[in-house]
Amino acid sequence: MLLLVQYTLIFASVLLLVALGGCFSEHSGVINLGLEGIMVIGALGGALMMRYLPAGTSGFMIVILTLLAAIVFGVAYSALLAVASINFKADQTIVGTALNMLGTAGATVLVKAINTAANPDDVSSTIQYIEPKKAFIVNIGSFEFNWFMVVAVIMLIFAYVVLYKTKFGLRLMACGEHPQAADSVGIDVHKMRWAGVLISGMLGGLGGICYILAGVSEWKFENGVAGFGFLALAVMIFGQWKPTRIALAALLFGFFRALSNVYFGFDWLVSLNIPGSVYNMMPYIISLIVLALTSQHSRAPKAEGIPYDKGMR
Amino acid sequence: MESPYAIEMLHITKRFPGIIANDDITLQLKRGEIHALLGENGAGKSTLMSVLFGLYQAEEGVIKKDGKEVQIKDPNDANDLGIGMVHQHFKLVECFTVLDNIILGVEPSKHGFLQKKEAREKVLALSEKYGLQVDPDALIEDITVGMQQRTEILKMLYRDNEILIFDEPTAVLTPQEIEELMQIMKNLAAEGKSILFISHKLAEIMAVADRCTVLRKGKYIGTVETKNTTMEQLSAMMVGRNVNFHVEKKPAHPGEVILDVEGMTVASKVHKNDAVKNVSFKVRAGEIVCIAGIDGNGQTELVYGLSGLEPLKSGTITLMGKDITNASIRKRSTSGMSHIPEDRHKHGLVLDYPLEYNLILQRYFEPQFTSKAGFLKRPPIREYANRLIEEYDVRSGQGAVTPARAMSGGNQQKAIIAREIDKDPELLIAVQPTRGLDVGAIEFVHKQLVAQRDAGKAVLLVSLELDEVMDVPDRILVMYEGEIVGELDPKTTTQEELGLYMAGAKRDEVKA
Amino acid sequence: MKKNLLKSDAVQSLIASFLCIILGLLIGFIVLLFINPTGAWDAIVAVMKNFLTYSRANLQMKNFGNTLVKTAPLLMCALSVLFAYKVGLFNIGAAGQYVAGVCASIYAALAWGWGWFPCMILAIVFGAALGAVVGLLKAYCNVNEVISGIMLNWIGLYLTNMLLTKVKESTSPYTLHIKSAAPQALLPGLGLGALFNNNQYVTIAIPLAIIAAIVILVVLEKTKFGYELKATGNNKNAAKYAGMAEKRNIILTLIIAGALAGIGGALLYLTDYEQWQCTQTSVPGMGFNGIAATFLGGLNPIGTIFASYFIQHITSGGAYVDKTMYCSQISDLISSIIIYLCGFVLFIKYAINQGIAKSEEKKLQKEKLAAAEAKGGEK
């Protein structure tokens, strides 16, 4: 039971971080379908940092530097989306999709190259981080408390405050709702959208490293992040682009994802004799159902997905 | 010596590929005056304002503020010079409050955090001073158009702008709201603000402006003092000839009922109330019935309900004795209903299709254009398109194969009218068919409508233009807040009376 | 004359596609340089050469055949994406629909002993069913087709793993060989294999896929259905106004798109070229590469044939890179870079048009100047 709570919280943290990322991007007017790829690259950044940190590094420094690396990678990678969709008015769906594929392919190529260089017989795309991972975890009894749960809560507060209490948030949302209006009062729409996308890169990168640290001590980059970027988008839509509601939605989705990891710990679930694949499918099925029920009346930022062209005002 | 002019635009020339949008135009705005800028659609008013706001850079000419030459490279420069504008299409974020919209871009803040308290006080004080009456905490999507416009005015005042530009501000207002706006403008001028009032409505210009500059086809025609001129003179300056606004038509001979609407109610997409409430009316063969009213009083939804774009909540629609309440759009169309839509880019045309494909948009499935196996018949389609192009004088670069996108607005509209009329409908619904067209094209459209009437068809016209409402139809039904509040005879009524109905100040129990 | 040529949309698409390929390869090369400068050039050459790496002509032909065997399903996926895109829908679910086709065809062949044709029909039905779900959700619940498509990809993958576990080899995670366990389901070769040095995997799949492309072209350009679909894609409000059944068309389109991708699955696995790995944890890239082929092909069915071949050519070429330095995924890397660049196609076309307009204006001015001078001379 405790294990279920633990996994629910950690997966909810992932979904919350990434969904908040999507939320920032969409509030600025850019649909970020590339979150999946951003997660992979963020995870790559964090994993590489953990791999190359010297053995004696203090736990605190490991956590900080790993997070920082994930953020830097995520932000840098999201710039690819920003430049294409904002400056070149590229189709956001195509570019987002390309980023997802590029993320997995690029990370695989890089990690394999690193592994092969270190050991010519090693052609895997796996990075191990058994030791540094311990820095992220505090054992409270049998409950593994993970620092990412704190990070997620901090980011939730950060998102709420930034969006609703600051000048920046007001301007950002204006750009996603009515960029012509924002432009007419001297707000640089392109700059704000860049900011929105880069913040989503930061949160997506954090979510990525959080995801690969969630259950295991090594990650095979060929696998990407199994649609989590898209689950996060479903969470965002279910949460109606509002941080607090997104947090609740993330908990719900996190629960179903956690089930697939721990269902064998429940005798009555095991006795039902349902194949493991069914539990694996659960989060995706739930998200389809949730989207079917909520999408009809959802109120997305009005100008999302439409490139802003100064000539059109 | 200090210049008497707050802002001057001297000898402005702005070219676009193929056209000269502004050709040596001079506009001088005195401090504390209300100055009208008059011109038809396409006369170059918008371009001139875009130059003033730094959206475009003029190839020739200078802009002076208080006698000193200034460079305006982007809207921020204009803001810095104290120039503000109420755009024709409001620049308001609908899910924000009035206050948030006002402070957007000049937010009072401490370390990046919003400090709304003092802003609210300033807004309330300004609102009081100029009699603007807005609730700073209301959401834009919940308030009336008039309130939204006053929010726009507050936006300028909050920024301490000295030069206020109003771009066609009355188009969306009721006559009574227009009165209020005029008063507000006069108050502002009395406080020393300089006002530029862009319009093509002569009466309003005569009523409120001190001077008037007239543009025609990108050229500067002249500047006159309104007290020394007449509407006729202004009109002549604007169009270059005396136009006959009156539509020539013989008396109507209404026949049998073609369209019979009973108790129609249509839900609104934007708010919780119904957009159309229990509306009943009839349209007969051989008459033009006009639905008049201020924009946003349910006309759009009424037409959506009639054409099948939106379902009815209740009520019935009968077309030539057949109940079509639940019929599909296609069924309505083939049963004899034609529809010239309000928004030709949204509904009327597939812009990336060639003209010929657009001309068969309502009939492509007919056996003359599609074979039994489902293949399009190219030669008959081309022939048909060429015939319509000829008959309705639709002009385009490459004839039938021109992409609709590459055609002018007037010719796009002609193509739609050709398509809808050539279907030989029993009922023609025309929604704002002359919007954005020049005088010549308007005349053409009105003639077509009258011709349909004379051919014994029923015509339902929906219009926002008072001139059109008064001249074209045989009967006027006025809509206010989703209801039909009056039936008027255009021959006996006056614009003033019409205005009272449109503003909801007067209503009858109508059973048309 | 030359200018007119540049103005044509087809020529512009072609230029844009080639630019994407060249830039994609260039960027890929630069990435490889970063990873390991010594072998980068050789690796790019290996990817480009693919089967030409072999010096013997018969081996070249055999491996050319292998590339074609995998081009057929890729082309089907690309057509699936293309068809949906014409209605304005982004069928990222093609990947899952392809998997559904794989699942149906293998299962029917191995478990029920069906022949190749009914197997293929079942693959169509499975693919179409998955497409229909996306379509229904889009039409009636306004669910973004990209998100629902991705979700269904995963659901499809797990379902397939579950089902095909019943027909797998007892000692490996792979499904049984069709050739030995269900030869009745093998696609007929019609002797096509003989052209490719007796490559047994070369079957009617390849001509079938090309025929499918032509059929799609005809449907889009010549029929009432195509007229409706493209109208809906360009302006769905106008399509609704014109009485076209928008919802029906959305659903129908995605059903057809799903069917196309589903056939793709059957076209590959019924040749026994590959067997399904029942422990697979990621959705096969076929459907995603289809997106690359669609856009690289300039959204034209015929262009898509060539683009599919190109994408498959470099994907297969990835197998020939020096494994001590890089892995075969560098071709995935290059094709994803190419998709990314395809996002810029509109901009490239815009730039071309701007260039034309500028040069025309210059020419016009020159003519004016010349005319003025000529006038001056006369005086």
mmCIF file of N, CA and C in Angstrom, chain C residues 76-157:
data_model
loop_
_atom_site.group_PDB
_atom_site.id
_atom_site.type_symbol
_atom_site.label_atom_id
_atom_site.label_comp_id
_atom_site.label_asym_id
_atom_site.label_seq_id
_atom_site.Cartn_x
_atom_site.Cartn_y
_atom_site.Cartn_z
ATOM 1 N N MET C 76 2.910 2.757 -47.156
ATOM 2 C CA MET C 76 1.521 2.669 -46.706
ATOM 3 C C MET C 76 1.289 3.580 -45.493
ATOM 4 N N CYS C 77 2.233 3.586 -44.577
ATOM 5 C CA CYS C 77 2.099 4.471 -43.407
ATOM 6 C C CYS C 77 2.121 5.934 -43.834
ATOM 7 N N ALA C 78 3.006 6.230 -44.779
ATOM 8 C CA ALA C 78 3.107 7.605 -45.266
ATOM 9 C C ALA C 78 1.791 8.019 -45.921
ATOM 10 N N LEU C 79 1.206 7.115 -46.705
ATOM 11 C CA LEU C 79 -0.068 7.437 -47.360
ATOM 12 C C LEU C 79 -1.151 7.649 -46.308
ATOM 13 N N SER C 80 -1.081 6.873 -45.257
ATOM 14 C CA SER C 80 -2.044 7.022 -44.169
ATOM 15 C C SER C 80 -1.953 8.433 -43.573
ATOM 16 N N VAL C 81 -0.723 8.858 -43.293
ATOM 17 C CA VAL C 81 -0.520 10.191 -42.720
ATOM 18 C C VAL C 81 -0.977 11.266 -43.709
ATOM 19 N N LEU C 82 -0.606 11.052 -44.962
ATOM 20 C CA LEU C 82 -0.934 12.032 -46.001
ATOM 21 C C LEU C 82 -2.437 12.183 -46.167
ATOM 22 N N PHE C 83 -3.120 11.054 -46.237
ATOM 23 C CA PHE C 83 -4.568 11.097 -46.484
ATOM 24 C C PHE C 83 -5.268 11.875 -45.375
ATOM 25 N N ALA C 84 -4.864 11.591 -44.134
ATOM 26 C CA ALA C 84 -5.489 12.291 -43.015
ATOM 27 C C ALA C 84 -5.118 13.769 -43.029
ATOM 28 N N TYR C 85 -3.883 14.048 -43.429
ATOM 29 C CA TYR C 85 -3.433 15.444 -43.401
ATOM 30 C C TYR C 85 -4.219 16.302 -44.386
ATOM 31 N N LYS C 86 -4.702 15.675 -45.467
ATOM 32 C CA LYS C 86 -5.480 16.441 -46.449
ATOM 33 C C LYS C 86 -6.783 16.955 -45.850
ATOM 34 N N VAL C 87 -7.274 16.278 -44.826
ATOM 35 C CA VAL C 87 -8.478 16.751 -44.144
ATOM 36 C C VAL C 87 -8.086 17.596 -42.946
ATOM 37 N N GLY C 88 -6.792 17.871 -42.820
ATOM 38 C CA GLY C 88 -6.349 18.708 -41.721
ATOM 39 C C GLY C 88 -6.118 17.931 -40.437
ATOM 40 N N LEU C 89 -5.963 16.617 -40.552
ATOM 41 C CA LEU C 89 -5.732 15.810 -39.347
ATOM 42 C C LEU C 89 -4.325 15.241 -39.372
ATOM 43 N N PHE C 90 -3.692 15.261 -38.227
ATOM 44 C CA PHE C 90 -2.320 14.772 -38.134
ATOM 45 C C PHE C 90 -2.371 13.357 -37.553
ATOM 46 N N ASN C 91 -2.263 12.365 -38.422
ATOM 47 C CA ASN C 91 -2.460 10.976 -37.980
ATOM 48 C C ASN C 91 -1.171 10.381 -37.428
ATOM 49 N N ILE C 92 -0.815 10.809 -36.242
ATOM 50 C CA ILE C 92 0.373 10.251 -35.604
ATOM 51 C C ILE C 92 0.060 8.836 -35.135
ATOM 52 N N GLY C 93 -1.236 8.510 -35.141
ATOM 53 C CA GLY C 93 -1.660 7.166 -34.762
ATOM 54 C C GLY C 93 -1.353 6.123 -35.817
ATOM 55 N N ALA C 94 -0.799 6.543 -36.956
ATOM 56 C CA ALA C 94 -0.447 5.575 -37.995
ATOM 57 C C ALA C 94 0.460 4.489 -37.427
ATOM 58 N N ALA C 95 1.316 4.875 -36.490
ATOM 59 C CA ALA C 95 2.226 3.899 -35.889
ATOM 60 C C ALA C 95 1.451 2.772 -35.227
ATOM 61 N N GLY C 96 0.405 3.138 -34.482
ATOM 62 C CA GLY C 96 -0.392 2.136 -33.789
ATOM 63 C C GLY C 96 -1.267 1.345 -34.753
ATOM 64 N N GLN C 97 -1.768 2.013 -35.774
ATOM 65 C CA GLN C 97 -2.601 1.337 -36.765
ATOM 66 C C GLN C 97 -1.778 0.307 -37.527
ATOM 67 N N TYR C 98 -0.529 0.669 -37.772
ATOM 68 C CA TYR C 98 0.399 -0.274 -38.405
ATOM 69 C C TYR C 98 0.588 -1.492 -37.507
ATOM 70 N N VAL C 99 0.784 -1.238 -36.223
ATOM 71 C CA VAL C 99 0.957 -2.343 -35.275
ATOM 72 C C VAL C 99 -0.296 -3.220 -35.250
ATOM 73 N N ALA C 100 -1.461 -2.588 -35.299
ATOM 74 C CA ALA C 100 -2.707 -3.351 -35.304
ATOM 75 C C ALA C 100 -2.750 -4.272 -36.524
ATOM 76 N N GLY C 101 -2.277 -3.738 -37.662
ATOM 77 C CA GLY C 101 -2.234 -4.554 -38.880
ATOM 78 C C GLY C 101 -1.292 -5.736 -38.719
ATOM 79 N N VAL C 102 -0.153 -5.481 -38.099
ATOM 80 C CA VAL C 102 0.812 -6.550 -37.846
ATOM 81 C C VAL C 102 0.154 -7.632 -37.000
ATOM 82 N N CYS C 103 -0.471 -7.178 -35.930
ATOM 83 C CA CYS C 103 -1.091 -8.085 -34.977
ATOM 84 C C CYS C 103 -2.141 -8.957 -35.674
ATOM 85 N N ALA C 104 -3.028 -8.324 -36.408
ATOM 86 C CA ALA C 104 -4.119 -9.056 -37.052
ATOM 87 C C ALA C 104 -3.576 -10.071 -38.044
ATOM 88 N N SER C 105 -2.640 -9.635 -38.878
ATOM 89 C CA SER C 105 -2.192 -10.533 -39.938
ATOM 90 C C SER C 105 -1.407 -11.713 -39.373
ATOM 91 N N ILE C 106 -0.532 -11.454 -38.409
ATOM 92 C CA ILE C 106 0.249 -12.561 -37.858
ATOM 93 C C ILE C 106 -0.658 -13.538 -37.108
ATOM 94 N N TYR C 107 -1.552 -12.963 -36.322
ATOM 95 C CA TYR C 107 -2.385 -13.847 -35.504
ATOM 96 C C TYR C 107 -3.279 -14.720 -36.384
ATOM 97 N N ALA C 108 -3.892 -14.085 -37.372
ATOM 98 C CA ALA C 108 -4.790 -14.850 -38.246
ATOM 99 C C ALA C 108 -4.014 -15.921 -38.986
ATOM 100 N N ALA C 109 -2.793 -15.587 -39.376
ATOM 101 C CA ALA C 109 -1.998 -16.549 -40.137
ATOM 102 C C ALA C 109 -1.574 -17.721 -39.258
ATOM 103 N N LEU C 110 -1.095 -17.414 -38.068
ATOM 104 C CA LEU C 110 -0.517 -18.469 -37.228
ATOM 105 C C LEU C 110 -1.563 -19.212 -36.403
ATOM 106 N N ALA C 111 -2.511 -18.489 -35.854
ATOM 107 C CA ALA C 111 -3.464 -19.122 -34.956
ATOM 108 C C ALA C 111 -4.601 -19.803 -35.722
ATOM 109 N N TRP C 112 -5.025 -19.163 -36.809
ATOM 110 C CA TRP C 112 -6.196 -19.694 -37.506
ATOM 111 C C TRP C 112 -5.850 -20.289 -38.868
ATOM 112 N N GLY C 113 -4.593 -20.117 -39.270
ATOM 113 C CA GLY C 113 -4.170 -20.684 -40.540
ATOM 114 C C GLY C 113 -4.822 -20.039 -41.754
ATOM 115 N N TRP C 114 -5.169 -18.788 -41.640
ATOM 116 C CA TRP C 114 -5.800 -18.105 -42.773
ATOM 117 C C TRP C 114 -4.793 -17.895 -43.902
ATOM 118 N N GLY C 115 -5.299 -17.699 -45.100
ATOM 119 C CA GLY C 115 -4.460 -17.363 -46.258
ATOM 120 C C GLY C 115 -4.072 -15.890 -46.224
ATOM 121 N N TRP C 116 -3.188 -15.527 -47.139
ATOM 122 C CA TRP C 116 -2.666 -14.156 -47.073
ATOM 123 C C TRP C 116 -3.744 -13.114 -47.298
ATOM 124 N N PHE C 117 -4.708 -13.419 -48.175
ATOM 125 C CA PHE C 117 -5.687 -12.377 -48.495
ATOM 126 C C PHE C 117 -6.616 -12.085 -47.318
ATOM 127 N N PRO C 118 -7.240 -13.105 -46.742
ATOM 128 C CA PRO C 118 -8.052 -12.808 -45.553
ATOM 129 C C PRO C 118 -7.230 -12.199 -44.418
ATOM 130 N N CYS C 119 -5.978 -12.617 -44.291
ATOM 131 C CA CYS C 119 -5.121 -12.016 -43.268
ATOM 132 C C CYS C 119 -5.024 -10.508 -43.486
ATOM 133 N N MET C 120 -4.848 -10.168 -44.755
ATOM 134 C CA MET C 120 -4.685 -8.752 -45.084
ATOM 135 C C MET C 120 -5.982 -8.002 -44.805
ATOM 136 N N ILE C 121 -7.101 -8.639 -45.135
ATOM 137 C CA ILE C 121 -8.393 -7.995 -44.872
ATOM 138 C C ILE C 121 -8.546 -7.726 -43.366
ATOM 139 N N LEU C 122 -8.149 -8.707 -42.572
ATOM 140 C CA LEU C 122 -8.256 -8.524 -41.123
ATOM 141 C C LEU C 122 -7.339 -7.391 -40.655
ATOM 142 N N ALA C 123 -6.163 -7.305 -41.275
ATOM 143 C CA ALA C 123 -5.244 -6.211 -40.934
ATOM 144 C C ALA C 123 -5.903 -4.872 -41.241
ATOM 145 N N ILE C 124 -6.598 -4.820 -42.367
ATOM 146 C CA ILE C 124 -7.310 -3.588 -42.738
ATOM 147 C C ILE C 124 -8.348 -3.256 -41.670
ATOM 148 N N VAL C 125 -9.090 -4.286 -41.278
ATOM 149 C CA VAL C 125 -10.157 -4.072 -40.303
ATOM 150 C C VAL C 125 -9.575 -3.565 -38.978
ATOM 151 N N PHE C 126 -8.487 -4.185 -38.527
ATOM 152 C CA PHE C 126 -7.877 -3.768 -37.266
ATOM 153 C C PHE C 126 -7.369 -2.323 -37.351
ATOM 154 N N GLY C 127 -6.633 -2.048 -38.407
ATOM 155 C CA GLY C 127 -6.100 -0.695 -38.572
ATOM 156 C C GLY C 127 -7.220 0.319 -38.630
ATOM 157 N N ALA C 128 -8.254 -0.030 -39.412
ATOM 158 C CA ALA C 128 -9.379 0.886 -39.577
ATOM 159 C C ALA C 128 -10.093 1.097 -38.250
ATOM 160 N N ALA C 129 -10.180 0.024 -37.446
ATOM 161 C CA ALA C 129 -10.874 0.149 -36.163
ATOM 162 C C ALA C 129 -10.147 1.145 -35.268
ATOM 163 N N LEU C 130 -8.826 1.057 -35.252
ATOM 164 C CA LEU C 130 -8.048 1.976 -34.437
ATOM 165 C C LEU C 130 -8.212 3.411 -34.955
ATOM 166 N N GLY C 131 -8.185 3.544 -36.274
ATOM 167 C CA GLY C 131 -8.397 4.861 -36.879
ATOM 168 C C GLY C 131 -9.775 5.390 -36.519
ATOM 169 N N ALA C 132 -10.756 4.482 -36.532
ATOM 170 C CA ALA C 132 -12.128 4.904 -36.245
ATOM 171 C C ALA C 132 -12.246 5.474 -34.839
ATOM 172 N N VAL C 133 -11.520 4.883 -33.898
ATOM 173 C CA VAL C 133 -11.585 5.399 -32.521
ATOM 174 C C VAL C 133 -11.095 6.846 -32.496
ATOM 175 N N VAL C 134 -9.956 7.078 -33.152
ATOM 176 C CA VAL C 134 -9.426 8.446 -33.205
ATOM 177 C C VAL C 134 -10.455 9.378 -33.850
ATOM 178 N N GLY C 135 -11.043 8.900 -34.939
ATOM 179 C CA GLY C 135 -12.014 9.711 -35.673
ATOM 180 C C GLY C 135 -13.240 10.020 -34.831
ATOM 181 N N LEU C 136 -13.760 8.986 -34.167
ATOM 182 C CA LEU C 136 -14.960 9.192 -33.349
ATOM 183 C C LEU C 136 -14.668 10.177 -32.221
ATOM 184 N N LEU C 137 -13.512 10.003 -31.576
ATOM 185 C CA LEU C 137 -13.161 10.897 -30.477
ATOM 186 C C LEU C 137 -13.014 12.326 -30.984
ATOM 187 N N LYS C 138 -12.447 12.470 -32.172
ATOM 188 C CA LYS C 138 -12.255 13.807 -32.734
ATOM 189 C C LYS C 138 -13.609 14.425 -33.092
ATOM 190 N N ALA C 139 -14.428 13.639 -33.771
ATOM 191 C CA ALA C 139 -15.670 14.195 -34.298
ATOM 192 C C ALA C 139 -16.682 14.471 -33.197
ATOM 193 N N TYR C 140 -16.784 13.546 -32.234
ATOM 194 C CA TYR C 140 -17.858 13.699 -31.259
ATOM 195 C C TYR C 140 -17.403 14.242 -29.915
ATOM 196 N N CYS C 141 -16.111 14.125 -29.609
ATOM 197 C CA CYS C 141 -15.666 14.606 -28.296
ATOM 198 C C CYS C 141 -14.589 15.673 -28.402
ATOM 199 N N ASN C 142 -14.254 16.077 -29.628
ATOM 200 C CA ASN C 142 -13.295 17.161 -29.811
ATOM 201 C C ASN C 142 -11.930 16.850 -29.190
ATOM 202 N N VAL C 143 -11.558 15.559 -29.203
ATOM 203 C CA VAL C 143 -10.261 15.185 -28.642
ATOM 204 C C VAL C 143 -9.186 15.377 -29.703
ATOM 205 N N ASN C 144 -8.126 16.052 -29.337
ATOM 206 C CA ASN C 144 -7.013 16.277 -30.246
ATOM 207 C C ASN C 144 -6.497 14.945 -30.779
ATOM 208 N N GLU C 145 -6.443 14.817 -32.114
ATOM 209 C CA GLU C 145 -6.135 13.514 -32.700
ATOM 210 C C GLU C 145 -4.684 13.099 -32.447
ATOM 211 N N VAL C 146 -3.829 14.066 -32.172
ATOM 212 C CA VAL C 146 -2.436 13.706 -31.899
ATOM 213 C C VAL C 146 -2.347 12.985 -30.551
ATOM 214 N N ILE C 147 -3.017 13.542 -29.559
ATOM 215 C CA ILE C 147 -2.930 12.932 -28.233
ATOM 216 C C ILE C 147 -3.626 11.571 -28.219
ATOM 217 N N SER C 148 -4.841 11.508 -28.791
ATOM 218 C CA SER C 148 -5.526 10.217 -28.780
ATOM 219 C C SER C 148 -4.746 9.208 -29.617
ATOM 220 N N GLY C 149 -4.134 9.684 -30.707
ATOM 221 C CA GLY C 149 -3.348 8.784 -31.553
ATOM 222 C C GLY C 149 -2.197 8.170 -30.780
ATOM 223 N N ILE C 150 -1.493 9.001 -30.018
ATOM 224 C CA ILE C 150 -0.365 8.489 -29.237
ATOM 225 C C ILE C 150 -0.838 7.473 -28.198
ATOM 226 N N MET C 151 -1.938 7.816 -27.532
ATOM 227 C CA MET C 151 -2.455 6.899 -26.512
ATOM 228 C C MET C 151 -2.781 5.552 -27.147
ATOM 229 N N LEU C 152 -3.413 5.595 -28.310
ATOM 230 C CA LEU C 152 -3.791 4.350 -28.981
ATOM 231 C C LEU C 152 -2.558 3.595 -29.480
ATOM 232 N N ASN C 153 -1.505 4.311 -29.813
ATOM 233 C CA ASN C 153 -0.268 3.625 -30.190
ATOM 234 C C ASN C 153 0.184 2.698 -29.072
ATOM 235 N N TRP C 154 0.160 3.237 -27.864
ATOM 236 C CA TRP C 154 0.620 2.427 -26.730
ATOM 237 C C TRP C 154 -0.349 1.314 -26.408
ATOM 238 N N ILE C 155 -1.628 1.657 -26.441
ATOM 239 C CA ILE C 155 -2.628 0.617 -26.169
ATOM 240 C C ILE C 155 -2.483 -0.495 -27.210
ATOM 241 N N GLY C 156 -2.329 -0.087 -28.467
ATOM 242 C CA GLY C 156 -2.175 -1.066 -29.542
ATOM 243 C C GLY C 156 -0.939 -1.933 -29.332
ATOM 244 N N LEU C 157 0.134 -1.299 -28.904
ATOM 245 C CA LEU C 157 1.379 -2.054 -28.699
ATOM 246 C C LEU C 157 1.185 -3.132 -27.631
#
